[in-house]
Coordinates of C-alpha atoms in Angstrom, one line a residue:
M1 CA 18.4 -1.1 -16.8
D2 CA 20.1 0.2 -13.6
M3 CA 23.9 0.0 -13.6
E4 CA 26.2 0.5 -10.6
R5 CA 26.3 4.3 -10.1
S6 CA 29.8 3.8 -8.7
Q7 CA 30.9 3.3 -12.4
F8 CA 29.9 6.9 -13.0
L9 CA 29.7 8.8 -9.6
V10 CA 31.8 8.8 -6.5
E11 CA 30.8 10.4 -3.2
T12 CA 32.9 12.9 -1.3
S13 CA 33.4 10.4 1.5
W14 CA 35.0 7.9 -0.9
L15 CA 37.3 10.5 -2.5
A16 CA 38.4 11.7 0.9
E17 CA 39.6 8.2 1.6
H18 CA 41.4 7.9 -1.7
L19 CA 43.2 11.2 -2.0
N20 CA 46.6 9.5 -1.9
D21 CA 45.8 6.6 -4.2
P22 CA 48.4 6.7 -7.0
H23 CA 46.0 5.0 -9.4
I24 CA 43.7 8.1 -9.3
R25 CA 44.0 11.5 -10.9
I26 CA 41.7 14.2 -9.7
V27 CA 40.8 17.0 -12.2
D28 CA 39.3 20.4 -11.2
M29 CA 37.1 21.5 -14.1
R30 CA 35.7 24.7 -12.6
G31 CA 34.6 27.3 -15.1
Y32 CA 31.7 29.4 -16.3
V33 CA 29.4 30.3 -19.1
R34 CA 28.9 34.0 -18.3
T35 CA 25.8 35.4 -19.9
V36 CA 24.2 38.9 -20.2
E37 CA 20.7 39.1 -21.5
R38 CA 19.0 42.1 -23.0
N39 CA 15.7 42.2 -24.8
G40 CA 15.6 38.5 -25.3
V41 CA 19.1 38.3 -26.7
Q42 CA 21.7 36.4 -24.5
N43 CA 25.4 37.0 -25.1
A44 CA 27.7 34.3 -23.7
Q45 CA 31.3 34.2 -22.8
Y46 CA 33.1 30.9 -22.1
V47 CA 35.8 31.2 -19.4
G48 CA 37.8 29.0 -17.0
A49 CA 38.4 29.5 -13.3
R50 CA 42.1 28.8 -12.9
D51 CA 42.4 31.6 -10.4
E52 CA 39.8 29.9 -8.2
Y53 CA 41.7 26.7 -8.5
E54 CA 44.9 28.4 -7.4
Q55 CA 43.1 29.8 -4.3
G56 CA 42.1 26.4 -3.1
H57 CA 41.3 23.0 -4.6
I58 CA 40.8 19.3 -3.6
P59 CA 44.3 18.0 -2.6
G60 CA 46.1 16.5 -5.5
A61 CA 43.8 17.9 -8.1
V62 CA 45.2 19.2 -11.4
Y63 CA 43.3 21.8 -13.4
I64 CA 41.8 21.8 -16.9
D65 CA 40.3 24.9 -18.4
W66 CA 37.3 23.6 -20.3
S67 CA 37.1 26.8 -22.4
S68 CA 40.7 26.6 -23.8
D69 CA 42.7 23.5 -22.9
I70 CA 40.6 20.7 -24.4
I71 CA 38.8 22.5 -27.3
D72 CA 39.7 22.7 -31.0
L73 CA 41.3 26.1 -31.3
D74 CA 41.0 26.0 -35.1
D75 CA 37.3 25.3 -35.3
A76 CA 35.1 28.2 -36.1
V77 CA 32.4 26.6 -33.9
K78 CA 33.0 27.4 -30.3
A79 CA 33.9 24.8 -27.7
Q80 CA 34.4 21.8 -30.0
V81 CA 36.4 19.0 -28.5
A82 CA 40.1 19.1 -29.2
P83 CA 41.6 16.9 -31.9
A84 CA 43.0 13.6 -30.7
A85 CA 46.7 14.6 -30.7
R86 CA 46.1 17.9 -28.8
F87 CA 43.7 16.2 -26.3
A88 CA 46.2 13.5 -25.6
E89 CA 49.1 16.0 -25.2
V90 CA 47.1 18.0 -22.6
I91 CA 45.9 15.0 -20.7
G92 CA 49.3 13.3 -20.7
S93 CA 51.1 16.4 -19.7
L94 CA 49.0 16.5 -16.5
G95 CA 50.2 13.0 -15.6
I96 CA 47.0 11.3 -16.6
G97 CA 47.7 8.1 -18.4
D98 CA 45.9 5.1 -19.8
Q99 CA 46.1 3.4 -16.4
H100 CA 44.5 6.1 -14.3
L101 CA 41.0 6.5 -12.9
V102 CA 40.0 10.1 -13.4
V103 CA 37.8 11.8 -10.9
A104 CA 36.3 15.0 -12.3
Y105 CA 34.6 17.8 -10.3
D106 CA 33.5 21.4 -10.8
A107 CA 31.3 24.0 -9.1
H108 CA 28.6 24.2 -11.6
P109 CA 25.0 23.5 -10.3
S110 CA 24.6 20.8 -13.0
A111 CA 28.1 19.5 -13.0
Q112 CA 28.3 20.2 -16.7
F113 CA 32.0 20.8 -16.9
A114 CA 32.8 17.6 -15.0
T115 CA 30.5 15.6 -17.3
R116 CA 32.1 17.3 -20.3
L117 CA 35.4 15.8 -19.3
W118 CA 33.7 12.4 -18.7
W119 CA 32.3 12.5 -22.2
A120 CA 35.5 13.7 -23.8
L121 CA 37.6 11.0 -22.2
N122 CA 35.0 8.4 -23.2
Y123 CA 35.1 9.8 -26.7
Y124 CA 38.8 9.2 -26.8
G125 CA 38.4 5.7 -25.5
H126 CA 39.2 6.2 -21.8
D127 CA 36.2 5.0 -19.8
Q128 CA 38.0 5.0 -16.4
V129 CA 36.4 8.3 -15.4
V130 CA 33.9 9.2 -12.7
V131 CA 32.3 12.4 -11.5
L132 CA 32.3 13.7 -7.9
N133 CA 28.7 13.8 -6.8
G134 CA 27.9 17.2 -5.5
G135 CA 31.2 18.6 -6.8
F136 CA 33.3 21.3 -5.1
A137 CA 30.3 22.8 -3.3
K138 CA 29.6 19.6 -1.4
W139 CA 33.2 19.2 -0.6
L140 CA 33.4 22.7 0.8
H141 CA 30.1 22.3 2.7
E142 CA 31.5 19.2 4.5
H143 CA 34.6 21.1 5.5
R144 CA 36.9 18.7 3.7
P145 CA 40.6 19.6 3.1
L146 CA 41.8 22.0 0.5
E147 CA 45.2 22.9 -0.7
E148 CA 46.7 25.8 -2.7
S149 CA 49.9 24.2 -3.9
I150 CA 49.9 23.0 -7.5
P151 CA 50.7 19.3 -7.7
T152 CA 52.9 18.0 -10.5
Y153 CA 53.0 14.5 -11.8
P154 CA 55.4 12.8 -14.3
P155 CA 54.1 13.1 -17.8
A156 CA 52.1 10.0 -18.8
T157 CA 51.0 8.3 -22.0
F158 CA 47.4 8.9 -22.9
T159 CA 46.4 6.9 -26.0
P160 CA 43.4 8.3 -27.8
V161 CA 41.1 5.8 -29.5
V162 CA 38.2 7.7 -31.1
Q163 CA 34.7 6.3 -30.4
P164 CA 32.9 7.9 -33.4
H165 CA 29.4 6.8 -32.2
L166 CA 29.6 9.2 -29.2
R167 CA 29.8 12.4 -31.3
T168 CA 27.7 13.5 -34.3
T169 CA 27.7 16.3 -36.8
A170 CA 25.2 18.8 -38.2
T171 CA 25.0 16.8 -41.4
E172 CA 24.3 13.6 -39.5
V173 CA 21.7 15.3 -37.3
L174 CA 20.0 16.6 -40.4
S175 CA 19.7 13.1 -41.8
L176 CA 18.2 11.8 -38.5
L177 CA 15.4 14.3 -38.4
G178 CA 12.0 12.6 -38.3
Q179 CA 13.4 9.1 -37.7
R180 CA 11.3 7.2 -35.2
Q181 CA 14.3 5.3 -33.8
V182 CA 16.0 8.6 -32.7
T183 CA 15.2 10.9 -29.8
M184 CA 16.7 14.4 -29.8
I185 CA 17.1 16.1 -26.4
D186 CA 17.6 19.8 -26.1
A187 CA 19.4 20.4 -22.7
R188 CA 19.1 24.2 -22.8
E189 CA 16.8 26.4 -20.7
P190 CA 13.2 26.5 -21.8
G191 CA 13.4 30.1 -23.0
Q192 CA 16.0 29.2 -25.6
Y193 CA 14.1 26.1 -26.6
T194 CA 10.9 28.0 -27.3
G195 CA 12.8 30.9 -29.0
E196 CA 11.9 33.5 -26.5
V197 CA 15.6 33.9 -25.7
V198 CA 18.2 33.9 -28.5
R199 CA 21.9 33.2 -27.8
D200 CA 24.4 35.5 -29.5
N201 CA 23.6 35.9 -33.2
G202 CA 21.9 32.5 -33.6
R203 CA 18.4 31.7 -34.8
P204 CA 15.6 31.2 -32.2
G205 CA 14.0 27.9 -31.5
H206 CA 15.2 24.3 -31.5
I207 CA 16.0 21.4 -33.7
P208 CA 12.7 20.0 -35.1
G209 CA 11.3 17.2 -33.0
A210 CA 13.6 17.7 -30.1
L211 CA 12.4 17.3 -26.5
N212 CA 13.3 19.9 -23.9
I213 CA 14.9 18.4 -20.8
P214 CA 17.0 21.2 -19.2
R215 CA 20.2 19.8 -17.7
D216 CA 19.3 21.0 -14.2
E217 CA 16.3 18.6 -14.2
V218 CA 18.7 15.7 -13.4
I219 CA 20.0 17.4 -10.2
N220 CA 18.3 17.4 -6.8
P221 CA 18.1 21.1 -6.0
A222 CA 18.0 20.4 -2.2
T223 CA 21.4 18.6 -2.2
G224 CA 23.1 19.6 -5.4
T225 CA 23.7 16.0 -6.2
F226 CA 22.4 13.8 -9.0
R227 CA 18.9 12.5 -8.6
S228 CA 18.5 8.8 -7.8
N229 CA 18.4 6.3 -10.6
K230 CA 14.7 5.7 -9.8
E231 CA 14.0 9.5 -10.1
L232 CA 16.0 9.8 -13.3
A233 CA 14.3 6.8 -14.9
R234 CA 10.9 8.4 -14.2
L235 CA 12.1 11.7 -15.6
F236 CA 13.2 10.3 -18.9
S237 CA 10.4 7.8 -19.2
D238 CA 7.8 10.5 -18.6
A239 CA 9.4 12.6 -21.3
G240 CA 9.3 9.7 -23.8
V241 CA 13.0 8.9 -23.9
L242 CA 13.2 5.1 -24.5
P243 CA 16.3 3.0 -24.2
E244 CA 15.8 1.2 -27.4
R245 CA 16.2 4.4 -29.4
Q246 CA 19.3 6.3 -30.2
V247 CA 19.5 9.5 -28.1
V248 CA 21.2 12.6 -29.5
A249 CA 21.6 15.4 -27.0
Y250 CA 22.6 19.0 -27.7
C251 CA 22.7 22.4 -26.0
N252 CA 24.6 25.5 -27.0
G253 CA 28.2 24.1 -27.1
G254 CA 28.0 20.4 -26.5
V255 CA 28.7 20.8 -22.8
A256 CA 25.3 20.9 -20.9
A257 CA 24.2 18.1 -23.2
T258 CA 26.8 15.8 -21.5
T259 CA 25.0 16.1 -18.2
I260 CA 21.9 14.6 -19.8
L261 CA 24.0 11.9 -21.5
F262 CA 25.8 11.1 -18.3
S263 CA 22.5 10.6 -16.5
L264 CA 21.2 8.3 -19.2
A265 CA 24.4 6.3 -19.1
M266 CA 23.9 5.7 -15.4
L267 CA 20.5 4.2 -16.4
G268 CA 22.2 1.9 -18.9
Y269 CA 20.9 3.6 -22.1
P270 CA 23.1 2.0 -24.7
N271 CA 23.1 4.4 -27.7
L272 CA 24.0 7.9 -26.6
T273 CA 25.5 10.6 -28.8
N274 CA 26.5 14.2 -28.3
Y275 CA 25.9 16.7 -31.1
D276 CA 29.0 18.7 -30.2
G277 CA 28.3 21.6 -32.5
S278 CA 24.9 22.1 -30.9
W279 CA 23.2 25.4 -31.2
N280 CA 26.5 27.3 -31.7
E281 CA 26.6 25.6 -35.1
W282 CA 22.9 24.7 -35.8
G283 CA 21.7 28.2 -34.9
S284 CA 24.0 29.8 -37.5
R285 CA 23.0 27.4 -40.3
Q286 CA 20.6 28.5 -43.0
D287 CA 19.2 25.1 -43.9

């Protein structure tokens, strides 16, 4: 079951030694989901953090705003992955080509924006992507170098090749309900799962049959890094998530779900799908 974690995660020490490697492109994915909760209703705003990037970032890193750069601006459902042509244009304009290894990092406690890029690149057929374990917080804590200058790279060719099995739709999810060979995972906080907290104007509750594994469960709170594969295997096994079943993960906007999918991928689970519309879409449906 275990796969080499280095296929998915790199440590800060490794990145520090490879900052000048021309084969690598480092991407700063810092951003926020800012929420205000009143009387059980949680309103959310999706924002980037380009200003923080400009104040200091890992040397050589380019910036992608998760909330605007790589989303579908024409989709009524918030935060859907950008269409292939737009995604390729953004990625290529940053100097990221088919030949590059992408190292993604953010400052989120669950690395969900970095894993969102990991998923999106894989969805478009680029599996040369890893996440910085511990992210920007660990890099800062270790007093590693920062820079304020904005690097520029020659435009590169990024060729999107859609992997349809990595993304699913509301209609497909509806058809999967109750099927024994499918496990649904809700990566949201427990309050949203139970319906005690409602996001924006959506319905309360969760997709029928879904398990609740909040995305922060895969992170070691003492270190801010991903739990060991042994710990992750126990977490998912205890929850009844079996590798022989298809796993469909969702959250509010298909972002936090990617942290769960990333963790399962490290364990070698072969059939992992992101319901990109997630509760932003499902919570507004009437069926």
